[in-house]
PDB file of C-alpha atoms in Angstrom:
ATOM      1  CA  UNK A 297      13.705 -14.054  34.323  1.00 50.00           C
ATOM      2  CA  UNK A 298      12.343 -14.383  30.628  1.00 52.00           C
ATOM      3  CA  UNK A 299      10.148 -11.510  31.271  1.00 47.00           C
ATOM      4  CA  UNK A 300      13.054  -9.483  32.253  1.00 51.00           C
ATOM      5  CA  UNK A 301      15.161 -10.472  29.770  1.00 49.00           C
ATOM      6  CA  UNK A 302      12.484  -9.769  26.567  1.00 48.00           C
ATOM      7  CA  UNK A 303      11.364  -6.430  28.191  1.00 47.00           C
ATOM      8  CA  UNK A 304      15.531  -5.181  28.592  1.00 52.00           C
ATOM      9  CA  UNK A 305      15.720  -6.608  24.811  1.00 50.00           C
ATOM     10  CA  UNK A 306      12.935  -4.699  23.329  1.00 49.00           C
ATOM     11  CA  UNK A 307      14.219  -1.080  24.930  1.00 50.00           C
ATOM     12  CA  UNK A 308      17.533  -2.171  23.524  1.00 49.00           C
ATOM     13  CA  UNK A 309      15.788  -2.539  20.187  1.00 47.00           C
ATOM     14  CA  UNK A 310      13.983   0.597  20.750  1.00 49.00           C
ATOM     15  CA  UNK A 311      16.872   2.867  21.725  1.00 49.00           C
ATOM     16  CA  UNK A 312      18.993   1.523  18.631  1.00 47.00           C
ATOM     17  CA  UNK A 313      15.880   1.478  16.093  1.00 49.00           C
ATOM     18  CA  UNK A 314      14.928   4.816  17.548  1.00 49.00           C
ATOM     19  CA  UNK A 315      11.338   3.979  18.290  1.00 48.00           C
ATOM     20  CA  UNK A 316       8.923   6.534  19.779  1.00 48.00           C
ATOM     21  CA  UNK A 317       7.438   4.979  22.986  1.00 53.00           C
ATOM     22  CA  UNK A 318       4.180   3.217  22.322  1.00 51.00           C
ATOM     23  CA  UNK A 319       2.316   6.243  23.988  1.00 57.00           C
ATOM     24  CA  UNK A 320       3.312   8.228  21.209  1.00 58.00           C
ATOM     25  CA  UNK A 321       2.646   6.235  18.663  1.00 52.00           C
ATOM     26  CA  UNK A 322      -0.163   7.117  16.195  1.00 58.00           C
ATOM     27  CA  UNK A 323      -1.562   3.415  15.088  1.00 57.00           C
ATOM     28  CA  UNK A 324      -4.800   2.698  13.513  1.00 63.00           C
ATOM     29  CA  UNK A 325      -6.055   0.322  10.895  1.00 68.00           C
ATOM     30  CA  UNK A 326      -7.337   0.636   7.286  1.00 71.00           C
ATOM     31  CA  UNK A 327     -10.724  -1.573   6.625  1.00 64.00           C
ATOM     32  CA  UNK A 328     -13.550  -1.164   4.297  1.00 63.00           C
ATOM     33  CA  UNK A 329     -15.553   1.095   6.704  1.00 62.00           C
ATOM     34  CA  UNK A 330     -12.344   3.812   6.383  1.00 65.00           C
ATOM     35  CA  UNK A 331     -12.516   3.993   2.871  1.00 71.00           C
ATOM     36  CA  UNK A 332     -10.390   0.707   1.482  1.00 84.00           C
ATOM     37  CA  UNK A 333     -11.582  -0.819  -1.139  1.00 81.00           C
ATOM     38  CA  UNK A 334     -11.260  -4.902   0.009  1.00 86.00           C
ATOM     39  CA  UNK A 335     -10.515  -6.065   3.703  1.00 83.00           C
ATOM     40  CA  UNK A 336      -7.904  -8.269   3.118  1.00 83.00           C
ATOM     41  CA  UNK A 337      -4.963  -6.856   1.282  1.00 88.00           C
ATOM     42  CA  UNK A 338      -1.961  -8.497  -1.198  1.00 90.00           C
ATOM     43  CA  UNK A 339       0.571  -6.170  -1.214  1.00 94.00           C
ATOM     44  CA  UNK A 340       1.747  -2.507  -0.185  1.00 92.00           C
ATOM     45  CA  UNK A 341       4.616  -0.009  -1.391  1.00 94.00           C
ATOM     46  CA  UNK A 342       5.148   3.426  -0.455  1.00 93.00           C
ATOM     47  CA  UNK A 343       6.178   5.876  -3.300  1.00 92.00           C
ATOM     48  CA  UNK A 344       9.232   8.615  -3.256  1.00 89.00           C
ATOM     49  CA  UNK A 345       5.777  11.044  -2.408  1.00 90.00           C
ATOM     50  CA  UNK A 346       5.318   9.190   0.441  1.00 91.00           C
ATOM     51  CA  UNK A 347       1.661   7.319  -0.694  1.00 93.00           C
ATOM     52  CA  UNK A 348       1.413   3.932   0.398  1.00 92.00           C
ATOM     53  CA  UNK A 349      -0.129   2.163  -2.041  1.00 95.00           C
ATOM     54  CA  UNK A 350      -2.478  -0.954  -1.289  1.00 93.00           C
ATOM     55  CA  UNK A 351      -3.666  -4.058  -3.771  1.00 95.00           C
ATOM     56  CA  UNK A 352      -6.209  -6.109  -2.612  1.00 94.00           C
ATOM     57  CA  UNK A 353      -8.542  -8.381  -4.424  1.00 95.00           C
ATOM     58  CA  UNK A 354     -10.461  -5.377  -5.565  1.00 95.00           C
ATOM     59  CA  UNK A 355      -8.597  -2.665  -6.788  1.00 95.00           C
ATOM     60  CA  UNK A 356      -5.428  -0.570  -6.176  1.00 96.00           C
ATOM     61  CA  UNK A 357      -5.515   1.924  -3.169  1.00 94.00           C
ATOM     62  CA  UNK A 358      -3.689   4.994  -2.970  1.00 94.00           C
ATOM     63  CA  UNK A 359      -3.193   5.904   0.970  1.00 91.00           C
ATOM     64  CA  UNK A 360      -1.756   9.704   1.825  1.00 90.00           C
ATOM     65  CA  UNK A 361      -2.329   9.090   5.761  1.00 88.00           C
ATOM     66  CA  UNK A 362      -6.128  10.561   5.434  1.00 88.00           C
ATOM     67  CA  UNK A 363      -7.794   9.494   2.478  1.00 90.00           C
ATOM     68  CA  UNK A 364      -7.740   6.835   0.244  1.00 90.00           C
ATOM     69  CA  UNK A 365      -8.228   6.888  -3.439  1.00 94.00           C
ATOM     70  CA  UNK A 366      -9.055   3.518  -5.512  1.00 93.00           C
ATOM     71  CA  UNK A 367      -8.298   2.459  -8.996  1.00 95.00           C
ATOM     72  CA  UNK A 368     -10.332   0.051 -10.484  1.00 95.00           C
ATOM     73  CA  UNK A 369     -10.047  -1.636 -13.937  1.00 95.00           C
ATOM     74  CA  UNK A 370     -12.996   0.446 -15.821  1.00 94.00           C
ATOM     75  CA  UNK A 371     -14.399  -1.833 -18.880  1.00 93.00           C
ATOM     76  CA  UNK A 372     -13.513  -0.575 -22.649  1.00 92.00           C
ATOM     77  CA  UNK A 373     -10.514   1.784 -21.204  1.00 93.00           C
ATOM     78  CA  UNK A 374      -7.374   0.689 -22.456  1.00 90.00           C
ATOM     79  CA  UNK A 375      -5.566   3.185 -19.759  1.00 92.00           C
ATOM     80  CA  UNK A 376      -7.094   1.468 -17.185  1.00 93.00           C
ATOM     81  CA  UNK A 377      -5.706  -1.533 -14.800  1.00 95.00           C
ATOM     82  CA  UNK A 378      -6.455  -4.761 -16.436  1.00 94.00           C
ATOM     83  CA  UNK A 379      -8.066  -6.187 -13.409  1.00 95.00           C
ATOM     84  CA  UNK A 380      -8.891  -5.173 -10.172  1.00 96.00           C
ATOM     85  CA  UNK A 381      -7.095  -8.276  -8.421  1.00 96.00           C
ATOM     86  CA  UNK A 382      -3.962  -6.720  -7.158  1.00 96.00           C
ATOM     87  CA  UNK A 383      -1.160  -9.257  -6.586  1.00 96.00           C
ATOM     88  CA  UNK A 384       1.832  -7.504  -6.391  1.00 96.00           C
ATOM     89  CA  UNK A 385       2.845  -3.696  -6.773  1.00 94.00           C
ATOM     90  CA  UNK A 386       6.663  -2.069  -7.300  1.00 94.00           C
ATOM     91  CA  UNK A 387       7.988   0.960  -8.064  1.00 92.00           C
ATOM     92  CA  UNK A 388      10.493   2.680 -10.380  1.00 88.00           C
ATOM     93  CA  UNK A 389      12.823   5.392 -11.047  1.00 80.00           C
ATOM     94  CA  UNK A 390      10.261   7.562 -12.302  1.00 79.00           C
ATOM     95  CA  UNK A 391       6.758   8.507 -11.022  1.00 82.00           C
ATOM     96  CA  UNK A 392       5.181   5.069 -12.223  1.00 91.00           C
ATOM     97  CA  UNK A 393       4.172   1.941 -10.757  1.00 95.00           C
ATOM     98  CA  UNK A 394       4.130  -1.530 -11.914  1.00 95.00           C
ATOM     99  CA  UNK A 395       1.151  -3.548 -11.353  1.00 96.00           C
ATOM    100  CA  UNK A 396       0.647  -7.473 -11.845  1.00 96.00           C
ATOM    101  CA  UNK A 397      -2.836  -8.139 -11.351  1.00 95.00           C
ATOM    102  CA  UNK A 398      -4.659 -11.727 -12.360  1.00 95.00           C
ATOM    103  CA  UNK A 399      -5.146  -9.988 -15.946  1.00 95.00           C
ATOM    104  CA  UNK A 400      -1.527  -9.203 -16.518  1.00 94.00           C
ATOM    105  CA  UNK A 401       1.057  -6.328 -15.491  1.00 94.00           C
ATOM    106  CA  UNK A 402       0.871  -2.872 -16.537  1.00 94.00           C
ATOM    107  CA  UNK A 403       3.422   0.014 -15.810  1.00 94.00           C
ATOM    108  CA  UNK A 404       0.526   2.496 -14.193  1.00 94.00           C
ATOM    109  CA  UNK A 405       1.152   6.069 -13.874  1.00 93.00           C
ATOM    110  CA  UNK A 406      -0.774   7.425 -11.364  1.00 89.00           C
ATOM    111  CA  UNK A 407      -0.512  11.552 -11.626  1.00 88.00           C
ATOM    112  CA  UNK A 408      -2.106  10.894 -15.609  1.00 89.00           C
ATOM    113  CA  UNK A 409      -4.312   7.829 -14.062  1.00 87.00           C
ATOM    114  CA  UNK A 410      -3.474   5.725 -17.172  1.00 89.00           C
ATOM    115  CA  UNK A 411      -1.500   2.013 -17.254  1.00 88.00           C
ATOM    116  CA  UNK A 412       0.381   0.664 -20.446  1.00 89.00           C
ATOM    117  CA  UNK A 413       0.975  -2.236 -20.950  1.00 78.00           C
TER     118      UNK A 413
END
């Protein structure tokens, strides 16, 4: 009877959520053998471009749905991240992102590839 009633819940979920049917669905993971810089991962947003972008413990990835692009602190670069431990990530009204790493929080703007802090 449980079974029944979880499986008539989740197509009532499905039908208001409009869900595609899991045989439709395109799923796969993101690891360091597709391209991401650290395995385990901190934090994610998705910009108003539609790039989800990834911290982990060793750098800030930049996701389009085939590739992935990492920023990395770079030593003696002022425009750079300040550290490459990503702990949390937001967005704002323009085309920047602010980035809180373990070295402090800079408002990085991606399409120039320079943070200020």
């Amino acid at each position: 009877m449980r079974k029944i009633f979880a499986g008539a819940f989740f197509l009532f979920l499905s039908a208001i959520c409009g869900a595609q049917p899991f045989e439709q669905l395109d799923i796969h993971s993101l690891n360091e053998q597709k391209g991401l810089s650290y395995n385990s991962t901190r934090c994610f947003y998705q910009d108003s471009k539609g790039f989800l972008w990834i911290g982990t413990e060793d750098g800030l990835n930049r996701y389009d749905g085939n590739t992935i692009k990492i920023y990395r602190q770079r030593h003696g670069d002022k425009h750079s991240l300040p550290g490459n431990n990503i702990l949390s990530l937001t967005g704002d009204d323009s085309t920047g992102l602010w980035v809180y790493t373990t070295n402090g929080i800079v408002h990085f703007f991606p399409d120039d590839e320079m943070a200020i802090d």
